[in-house]
mmCIF file of C-alpha atoms in Angstrom:
data_model
loop_
_atom_site.group_PDB
_atom_site.id
_atom_site.type_symbol
_atom_site.label_atom_id
_atom_site.label_comp_id
_atom_site.label_asym_id
_atom_site.label_seq_id
_atom_site.Cartn_x
_atom_site.Cartn_y
_atom_site.Cartn_z
ATOM 1 C CA MET A 65 -51.503 -7.104 16.347
ATOM 2 C CA PHE A 66 -49.344 -9.461 14.293
ATOM 3 C CA LEU A 67 -52.445 -11.199 12.976
ATOM 4 C CA ASN A 68 -53.924 -7.866 11.875
ATOM 5 C CA ARG A 69 -50.841 -7.110 9.831
ATOM 6 C CA THR A 70 -51.002 -10.469 8.049
ATOM 7 C CA GLU A 71 -54.723 -10.314 7.273
ATOM 8 C CA GLY A 72 -54.027 -8.360 4.062
ATOM 9 C CA LEU A 73 -51.356 -10.740 2.758
ATOM 10 C CA PRO A 74 -53.728 -13.074 0.859
ATOM 11 C CA LEU A 75 -55.024 -10.058 -1.069
ATOM 12 C CA ALA A 76 -51.617 -8.428 -1.510
ATOM 13 C CA LEU A 77 -49.903 -11.523 -2.953
ATOM 14 C CA PRO A 78 -51.988 -11.731 -6.163
ATOM 15 C CA ALA A 79 -51.525 -7.996 -6.733
ATOM 16 C CA ALA A 80 -47.769 -8.291 -6.199
ATOM 17 C CA LEU A 81 -47.606 -11.303 -8.515
ATOM 18 C CA PHE A 82 -49.596 -9.472 -11.193
ATOM 19 C CA THR A 83 -47.295 -6.444 -10.921
ATOM 20 C CA PHE A 84 -44.221 -8.661 -11.182
ATOM 21 C CA LEU A 85 -45.459 -10.540 -14.252
ATOM 22 C CA VAL A 86 -46.918 -7.578 -16.140
ATOM 23 C CA PHE A 87 -44.359 -4.866 -15.365
ATOM 24 C CA LEU A 88 -41.095 -6.269 -14.015
ATOM 25 C CA VAL A 89 -40.727 -9.340 -16.247
ATOM 26 C CA PRO A 90 -40.985 -7.356 -19.531
ATOM 27 C CA VAL A 91 -38.458 -4.825 -18.209
ATOM 28 C CA GLY A 92 -36.148 -7.675 -17.252
ATOM 29 C CA ILE A 93 -36.411 -9.149 -20.750
ATOM 30 C CA LEU A 94 -35.727 -5.722 -22.209
ATOM 31 C CA LEU A 95 -32.624 -5.356 -20.034
ATOM 32 C CA SER A 96 -31.337 -8.769 -21.073
ATOM 33 C CA VAL A 97 -31.599 -7.837 -24.754
ATOM 34 C CA ALA A 98 -30.399 -4.230 -24.473
ATOM 35 C CA PHE A 99 -27.174 -5.187 -22.674
ATOM 36 C CA GLN A 100 -26.389 -8.393 -24.548
ATOM 37 C CA ASN A 101 -23.617 -8.971 -27.058
ATOM 38 C CA VAL A 102 -23.481 -11.504 -29.868
ATOM 39 C CA GLY A 103 -22.034 -14.172 -27.589
ATOM 40 C CA GLY A 104 -24.724 -13.677 -24.965
ATOM 41 C CA GLY A 105 -22.624 -11.797 -22.414
ATOM 42 C CA PHE A 106 -22.972 -8.318 -20.947
ATOM 43 C CA SER A 107 -21.997 -5.508 -23.304
ATOM 44 C CA LEU A 108 -22.568 -1.791 -23.931
ATOM 45 C CA GLN A 109 -21.673 -2.120 -27.596
ATOM 46 C CA GLY A 110 -25.281 -1.587 -28.643
ATOM 47 C CA TYR A 111 -25.274 1.887 -27.080
ATOM 48 C CA VAL A 112 -21.885 2.712 -28.595
ATOM 49 C CA ASP A 113 -23.138 1.691 -32.032
ATOM 50 C CA PHE A 114 -26.371 3.637 -31.571
ATOM 51 C CA PHE A 115 -24.750 6.957 -30.652
ATOM 52 C CA ALA A 116 -22.024 6.473 -33.263
ATOM 53 C CA GLN A 117 -24.573 7.170 -36.001
ATOM 54 C CA PRO A 118 -25.248 10.886 -36.680
ATOM 55 C CA LEU A 119 -28.934 10.261 -37.403
ATOM 56 C CA ASN A 120 -29.452 8.590 -34.032
ATOM 57 C CA ARG A 121 -27.718 11.442 -32.202
ATOM 58 C CA THR A 122 -29.892 13.961 -34.037
ATOM 59 C CA VAL A 123 -33.063 12.043 -33.150
ATOM 60 C CA PHE A 124 -31.974 11.731 -29.513
ATOM 61 C CA LEU A 125 -31.237 15.449 -29.151
ATOM 62 C CA ARG A 126 -34.462 16.405 -30.954
ATOM 63 C CA THR A 127 -36.511 14.167 -28.661
ATOM 64 C CA LEU A 128 -34.825 15.597 -25.569
ATOM 65 C CA LYS A 129 -35.276 19.174 -26.793
ATOM 66 C CA LEU A 130 -38.959 18.779 -27.614
ATOM 67 C CA GLY A 131 -39.613 16.959 -24.341
ATOM 68 C CA VAL A 132 -38.016 19.755 -22.304
ATOM 69 C CA LEU A 133 -39.777 22.488 -24.314
ATOM 70 C CA VAL A 134 -43.185 20.850 -24.022
ATOM 71 C CA ALA A 135 -42.748 20.332 -20.262
ATOM 72 C CA ALA A 136 -41.482 23.904 -19.709
ATOM 73 C CA VAL A 137 -44.214 25.597 -21.752
ATOM 74 C CA SER A 138 -46.831 23.339 -20.146
ATOM 75 C CA ALA A 139 -45.614 24.445 -16.707
ATOM 76 C CA VAL A 140 -45.879 28.145 -17.615
ATOM 77 C CA ILE A 141 -49.348 27.817 -19.129
ATOM 78 C CA GLY A 142 -50.398 25.318 -16.473
ATOM 79 C CA TYR A 143 -49.583 27.619 -13.554
ATOM 80 C CA ALA A 144 -51.521 30.491 -15.122
ATOM 81 C CA ALA A 145 -54.494 28.244 -15.877
ATOM 82 C CA ALA A 146 -54.415 26.556 -12.466
ATOM 83 C CA PHE A 147 -54.263 29.892 -10.636
ATOM 84 C CA CYS A 148 -57.320 31.116 -12.560
ATOM 85 C CA ILE A 149 -59.234 27.868 -12.021
ATOM 86 C CA VAL A 150 -58.755 27.738 -8.245
ATOM 87 C CA SER A 151 -59.849 31.391 -8.035
ATOM 88 C CA LEU A 152 -63.230 30.602 -9.602
ATOM 89 C CA PRO A 153 -66.373 29.748 -7.616
ATOM 90 C CA ALA A 154 -66.920 26.043 -7.014
ATOM 91 C CA THR A 155 -69.607 25.707 -9.711
ATOM 92 C CA SER A 156 -67.625 27.480 -12.412
ATOM 93 C CA ARG A 157 -64.456 25.668 -11.373
ATOM 94 C CA GLY A 158 -66.074 22.292 -11.999
ATOM 95 C CA ARG A 159 -67.243 23.321 -15.461
ATOM 96 C CA VAL A 160 -63.884 24.710 -16.524
ATOM 97 C CA PHE A 161 -62.091 21.683 -15.098
ATOM 98 C CA GLY A 162 -64.436 19.451 -17.079
ATOM 99 C CA LEU A 163 -63.536 21.288 -20.302
ATOM 100 C CA ILE A 164 -59.841 20.712 -19.553
ATOM 101 C CA VAL A 165 -60.368 17.000 -18.908
ATOM 102 C CA LEU A 166 -62.576 16.590 -21.998
ATOM 103 C CA PRO A 167 -59.679 16.376 -24.537
ATOM 104 C CA LEU A 168 -58.252 13.433 -22.591
ATOM 105 C CA MET A 169 -61.410 11.492 -23.460
ATOM 106 C CA ILE A 170 -60.885 12.032 -27.200
ATOM 107 C CA SER A 171 -58.683 9.703 -29.209
ATOM 108 C CA PRO A 172 -55.136 11.033 -29.736
ATOM 109 C CA VAL A 173 -55.525 10.147 -33.405
ATOM 110 C CA ALA A 174 -58.561 12.401 -33.755
ATOM 111 C CA ARG A 175 -56.868 15.225 -31.851
ATOM 112 C CA THR A 176 -53.772 14.934 -34.021
ATOM 113 C CA TYR A 177 -55.743 14.931 -37.271
ATOM 114 C CA ALA A 178 -57.484 18.079 -36.050
ATOM 115 C CA TRP A 179 -54.082 19.796 -36.168
ATOM 116 C CA ILE A 180 -53.675 18.684 -39.778
ATOM 117 C CA VAL A 181 -56.863 20.617 -40.552
ATOM 118 C CA ILE A 182 -55.477 23.623 -38.668
ATOM 119 C CA LEU A 183 -51.848 23.574 -39.829
ATOM 120 C CA GLY A 184 -52.165 22.084 -43.327
ATOM 121 C CA ARG A 185 -51.320 24.037 -46.459
ATOM 122 C CA SER A 186 -55.042 24.578 -46.989
ATOM 123 C CA GLY A 187 -55.769 24.681 -43.263
ATOM 124 C CA ILE A 188 -57.216 27.360 -41.025
ATOM 125 C CA VAL A 189 -53.889 29.008 -40.120
ATOM 126 C CA ASN A 190 -52.742 29.347 -43.729
ATOM 127 C CA ASP A 191 -56.171 30.617 -44.810
ATOM 128 C CA VAL A 192 -55.866 33.400 -42.227
ATOM 129 C CA ILE A 193 -52.252 34.212 -43.168
ATOM 130 C CA VAL A 194 -52.995 34.382 -46.892
ATOM 131 C CA GLY A 195 -56.283 36.194 -46.290
ATOM 132 C CA LEU A 196 -54.561 38.920 -44.257
ATOM 133 C CA GLY A 197 -51.898 39.309 -46.939
ATOM 134 C CA LEU A 198 -49.079 38.253 -44.602
ATOM 135 C CA SER A 199 -47.892 35.723 -47.163
ATOM 136 C CA ARG A 200 -48.639 35.236 -50.838
ATOM 137 C CA LEU A 201 -48.246 31.462 -50.661
ATOM 138 C CA PRO A 202 -49.246 29.002 -47.898
ATOM 139 C CA ILE A 203 -46.558 28.331 -45.295
ATOM 140 C CA ARG A 204 -45.513 24.737 -44.641
ATOM 141 C CA PHE A 205 -46.221 23.925 -41.005
ATOM 142 C CA LEU A 206 -46.706 20.175 -41.264
ATOM 143 C CA PHE A 207 -43.706 17.852 -41.042
ATOM 144 C CA THR A 208 -41.754 20.374 -38.978
ATOM 145 C CA GLU A 209 -40.613 20.418 -35.347
ATOM 146 C CA THR A 210 -43.028 23.285 -34.740
ATOM 147 C CA ALA A 211 -46.004 21.122 -35.735
ATOM 148 C CA VAL A 212 -44.813 18.261 -33.518
ATOM 149 C CA PHE A 213 -44.273 20.663 -30.612
ATOM 150 C CA ILE A 214 -47.768 22.141 -30.935
ATOM 151 C CA GLY A 215 -49.336 18.691 -31.191
ATOM 152 C CA LEU A 216 -47.488 17.358 -28.132
ATOM 153 C CA LEU A 217 -48.262 20.495 -26.130
ATOM 154 C CA GLN A 218 -51.975 20.227 -26.870
ATOM 155 C CA LEU A 219 -51.883 16.505 -26.115
ATOM 156 C CA PHE A 220 -50.242 16.649 -22.673
ATOM 157 C CA LEU A 221 -51.025 20.142 -21.350
ATOM 158 C CA PRO A 222 -54.188 18.918 -19.546
ATOM 159 C CA LEU A 223 -52.046 16.550 -17.444
ATOM 160 C CA MET A 224 -49.954 19.481 -16.209
ATOM 161 C CA ILE A 225 -53.015 21.607 -15.463
ATOM 162 C CA ILE A 226 -54.712 18.791 -13.539
ATOM 163 C CA SER A 227 -51.585 18.190 -11.426
ATOM 164 C CA LEU A 228 -51.122 21.887 -10.642
ATOM 165 C CA VAL A 229 -54.801 22.470 -9.860
ATOM 166 C CA SER A 230 -54.705 19.597 -7.365
ATOM 167 C CA ALA A 231 -51.606 21.097 -5.748
ATOM 168 C CA MET A 232 -52.879 24.685 -5.697
ATOM 169 C CA GLU A 233 -56.144 23.663 -4.063
ATOM 170 C CA ASN A 234 -54.062 22.785 -0.972
ATOM 171 C CA VAL A 235 -52.430 26.231 -0.817
ATOM 172 C CA PRO A 236 -53.905 28.311 2.052
ATOM 173 C CA LYS A 237 -56.314 30.878 0.634
ATOM 174 C CA ASP A 238 -54.752 33.689 2.649
ATOM 175 C CA ALA A 239 -51.151 32.935 1.585
ATOM 176 C CA VAL A 240 -51.150 35.087 -1.563
ATOM 177 C CA PRO A 241 -53.074 38.045 -0.062
ATOM 178 C CA ALA A 242 -50.779 37.983 2.983
ATOM 179 C CA ALA A 243 -47.686 38.103 0.777
ATOM 180 C CA ARG A 244 -49.141 40.990 -1.216
ATOM 181 C CA VAL A 245 -49.964 42.927 1.963
ATOM 182 C CA LEU A 246 -46.383 42.472 3.136
ATOM 183 C CA GLY A 247 -45.154 44.160 -0.056
ATOM 184 C CA ALA A 248 -44.266 41.229 -2.294
ATOM 185 C CA ASN A 249 -44.779 41.723 -6.030
ATOM 186 C CA TRP A 250 -46.346 39.022 -8.194
ATOM 187 C CA MET A 251 -42.958 37.631 -9.207
ATOM 188 C CA GLN A 252 -41.957 37.249 -5.552
ATOM 189 C CA VAL A 253 -45.353 35.768 -4.703
ATOM 190 C CA PHE A 254 -44.913 33.101 -7.353
ATOM 191 C CA PHE A 255 -41.307 32.091 -6.591
ATOM 192 C CA ARG A 256 -41.503 32.384 -2.791
ATOM 193 C CA VAL A 257 -45.077 31.354 -2.040
ATOM 194 C CA ILE A 258 -46.863 29.527 -4.862
ATOM 195 C CA LEU A 259 -43.935 27.552 -6.307
ATOM 196 C CA PRO A 260 -42.676 26.105 -2.973
ATOM 197 C CA LEU A 261 -46.208 25.122 -1.942
ATOM 198 C CA THR A 262 -47.024 23.442 -5.279
ATOM 199 C CA LYS A 263 -43.701 21.779 -6.081
ATOM 200 C CA GLU A 264 -45.166 18.274 -5.681
ATOM 201 C CA GLY A 265 -47.737 19.028 -8.362
ATOM 202 C CA LEU A 266 -45.003 20.399 -10.607
ATOM 203 C CA VAL A 267 -42.939 17.225 -10.162
ATOM 204 C CA VAL A 268 -45.903 14.997 -11.022
ATOM 205 C CA GLY A 269 -47.061 17.136 -13.941
ATOM 206 C CA GLY A 270 -43.549 17.638 -15.286
ATOM 207 C CA THR A 271 -42.821 13.918 -15.170
ATOM 208 C CA LEU A 272 -46.088 13.020 -16.906
ATOM 209 C CA VAL A 273 -45.687 15.627 -19.645
ATOM 210 C CA PHE A 274 -41.992 15.002 -20.279
ATOM 211 C CA THR A 275 -42.391 11.227 -20.310
ATOM 212 C CA GLY A 276 -45.476 11.485 -22.499
ATOM 213 C CA ALA A 277 -43.688 13.731 -24.989
ATOM 214 C CA LEU A 278 -40.751 11.297 -25.147
ATOM 215 C CA THR A 279 -42.858 8.187 -25.667
ATOM 216 C CA ALA A 280 -45.616 9.578 -27.907
ATOM 217 C CA TYR A 281 -45.826 7.892 -31.280
ATOM 218 C CA ILE A 282 -49.028 8.922 -33.057
ATOM 219 C CA THR A 283 -48.525 12.694 -32.870
ATOM 220 C CA PRO A 284 -44.876 12.755 -34.082
ATOM 221 C CA ALA A 285 -45.621 10.144 -36.738
ATOM 222 C CA ILE A 286 -48.540 12.111 -38.204
ATOM 223 C CA LEU A 287 -47.372 15.697 -37.734
ATOM 224 C CA GLY A 288 -43.652 15.052 -38.188
ATOM 225 C CA GLY A 289 -43.588 12.112 -40.540
ATOM 226 C CA SER A 290 -40.211 10.793 -41.661
ATOM 227 C CA LYS A 291 -38.733 14.306 -41.717
ATOM 228 C CA VAL A 292 -38.997 14.832 -37.941
ATOM 229 C CA LEU A 293 -38.071 11.493 -36.428
ATOM 230 C CA MET A 294 -38.200 11.056 -32.663
ATOM 231 C CA LEU A 295 -37.010 8.136 -30.571
ATOM 232 C CA GLU A 296 -40.428 6.507 -30.470
ATOM 233 C CA THR A 297 -40.916 6.690 -34.231
ATOM 234 C CA LEU A 298 -37.344 5.490 -34.736
ATOM 235 C CA LEU A 299 -38.058 2.556 -32.423
ATOM 236 C CA TYR A 300 -41.103 1.681 -34.536
ATOM 237 C CA GLN A 301 -38.961 1.690 -37.666
ATOM 238 C CA LYS A 302 -36.331 -0.531 -36.054
ATOM 239 C CA VAL A 303 -38.970 -3.148 -35.124
ATOM 240 C CA ASN A 304 -41.359 -3.089 -38.076
ATOM 241 C CA VAL A 305 -39.057 -2.090 -40.935
ATOM 242 C CA SER A 306 -35.541 -3.226 -40.067
ATOM 243 C CA ASN A 307 -36.369 -6.074 -37.665
ATOM 244 C CA ASP A 308 -33.499 -4.762 -35.540
ATOM 245 C CA PHE A 309 -34.703 -5.746 -32.082
ATOM 246 C CA VAL A 310 -31.353 -5.028 -30.418
ATOM 247 C CA SER A 311 -31.426 -1.379 -31.503
ATOM 248 C CA ALA A 312 -35.108 -1.192 -30.553
ATOM 249 C CA SER A 313 -34.265 -2.475 -27.065
ATOM 250 C CA VAL A 314 -31.468 0.100 -26.784
ATOM 251 C CA ILE A 315 -33.882 2.902 -27.727
ATOM 252 C CA ALA A 316 -36.443 1.606 -25.222
ATOM 253 C CA MET A 317 -33.818 1.607 -22.456
ATOM 254 C CA ILE A 318 -32.764 5.129 -23.382
ATOM 255 C CA LEU A 319 -36.393 6.263 -23.072
ATOM 256 C CA ILE A 320 -36.712 4.583 -19.673
ATOM 257 C CA VAL A 321 -33.495 6.170 -18.402
ATOM 258 C CA MET A 322 -34.543 9.608 -19.678
ATOM 259 C CA SER A 323 -37.936 9.321 -17.962
ATOM 260 C CA PHE A 324 -36.483 8.249 -14.609
ATOM 261 C CA SER A 325 -33.761 10.895 -14.850
ATOM 262 C CA ALA A 326 -36.348 13.619 -15.456
ATOM 263 C CA ASN A 327 -38.344 12.521 -12.415
ATOM 264 C CA LEU A 328 -35.247 12.415 -10.191
ATOM 265 C CA LEU A 329 -34.074 15.814 -11.462
ATOM 266 C CA LEU A 330 -37.462 17.424 -10.811
ATOM 267 C CA LYS A 331 -37.561 15.927 -7.315
ATOM 268 C CA ARG A 332 -34.037 17.182 -6.663
ATOM 269 C CA ILE A 333 -34.965 20.694 -7.791
ATOM 270 C CA ALA A 334 -38.183 20.615 -5.755
ATOM 271 C CA THR A 335 -36.405 19.574 -2.551
ATOM 272 C CA ALA A 336 -33.433 21.915 -3.002
ATOM 273 C CA LYS A 337 -33.076 24.421 -0.180
ATOM 274 C CA ARG A 338 -33.516 28.045 -1.151
#
């Protein structure tokens, strides 16, 4: 029995070594820079200096706000979409699921530029607004938080839907009808039946969407520009414009902490007793 347990060690060691070198070593280097003072010792001065600047606080709060909004709206739309998908016949379900996965195969750059065509001053939305007489002049959608929100939502919504569909496929088919027969309304069915049985999918989807919204660069850079800075675009500026690698490391650590905190919070909410 002991020999059987050790048979997989020769294969596991290269994988563990690869994981250590590719993932843990860069994080360790990042930690050493993010918590280092001028003399080389441990210090939190970099974080104090970062949050002391009003622009950095504004960017931090904007990033957090958009991340939470994108994750929350994705969860609402994702549950509705997932419920409809799992209710379809197997053939139709596969086709619809394929359409949802299809955007993930398209370059984020192409998907983001598509929103420029839609939201631009001479784009589809403004053509409709002006054509209907709702506004005499085109409305500026680009380079606003609304444009960044829409772009991030479209970019990461499929991840939420995929996670929730996978979770809802494991819900017993008679659970919802049984709750309805016992007199539960749709609100009670969702919060007392569907949500508890799909909380793992919500945790996975919420973590992926929130983390993706925090760390996205292309979409905020194109749709928000310099007027709607987020932490990732600010990090890019610190590295490529200012050559301020200490501040860039601080921003990277903030993003890591925010991502882990979101995952732990979602797990805590999911496992909370009702």
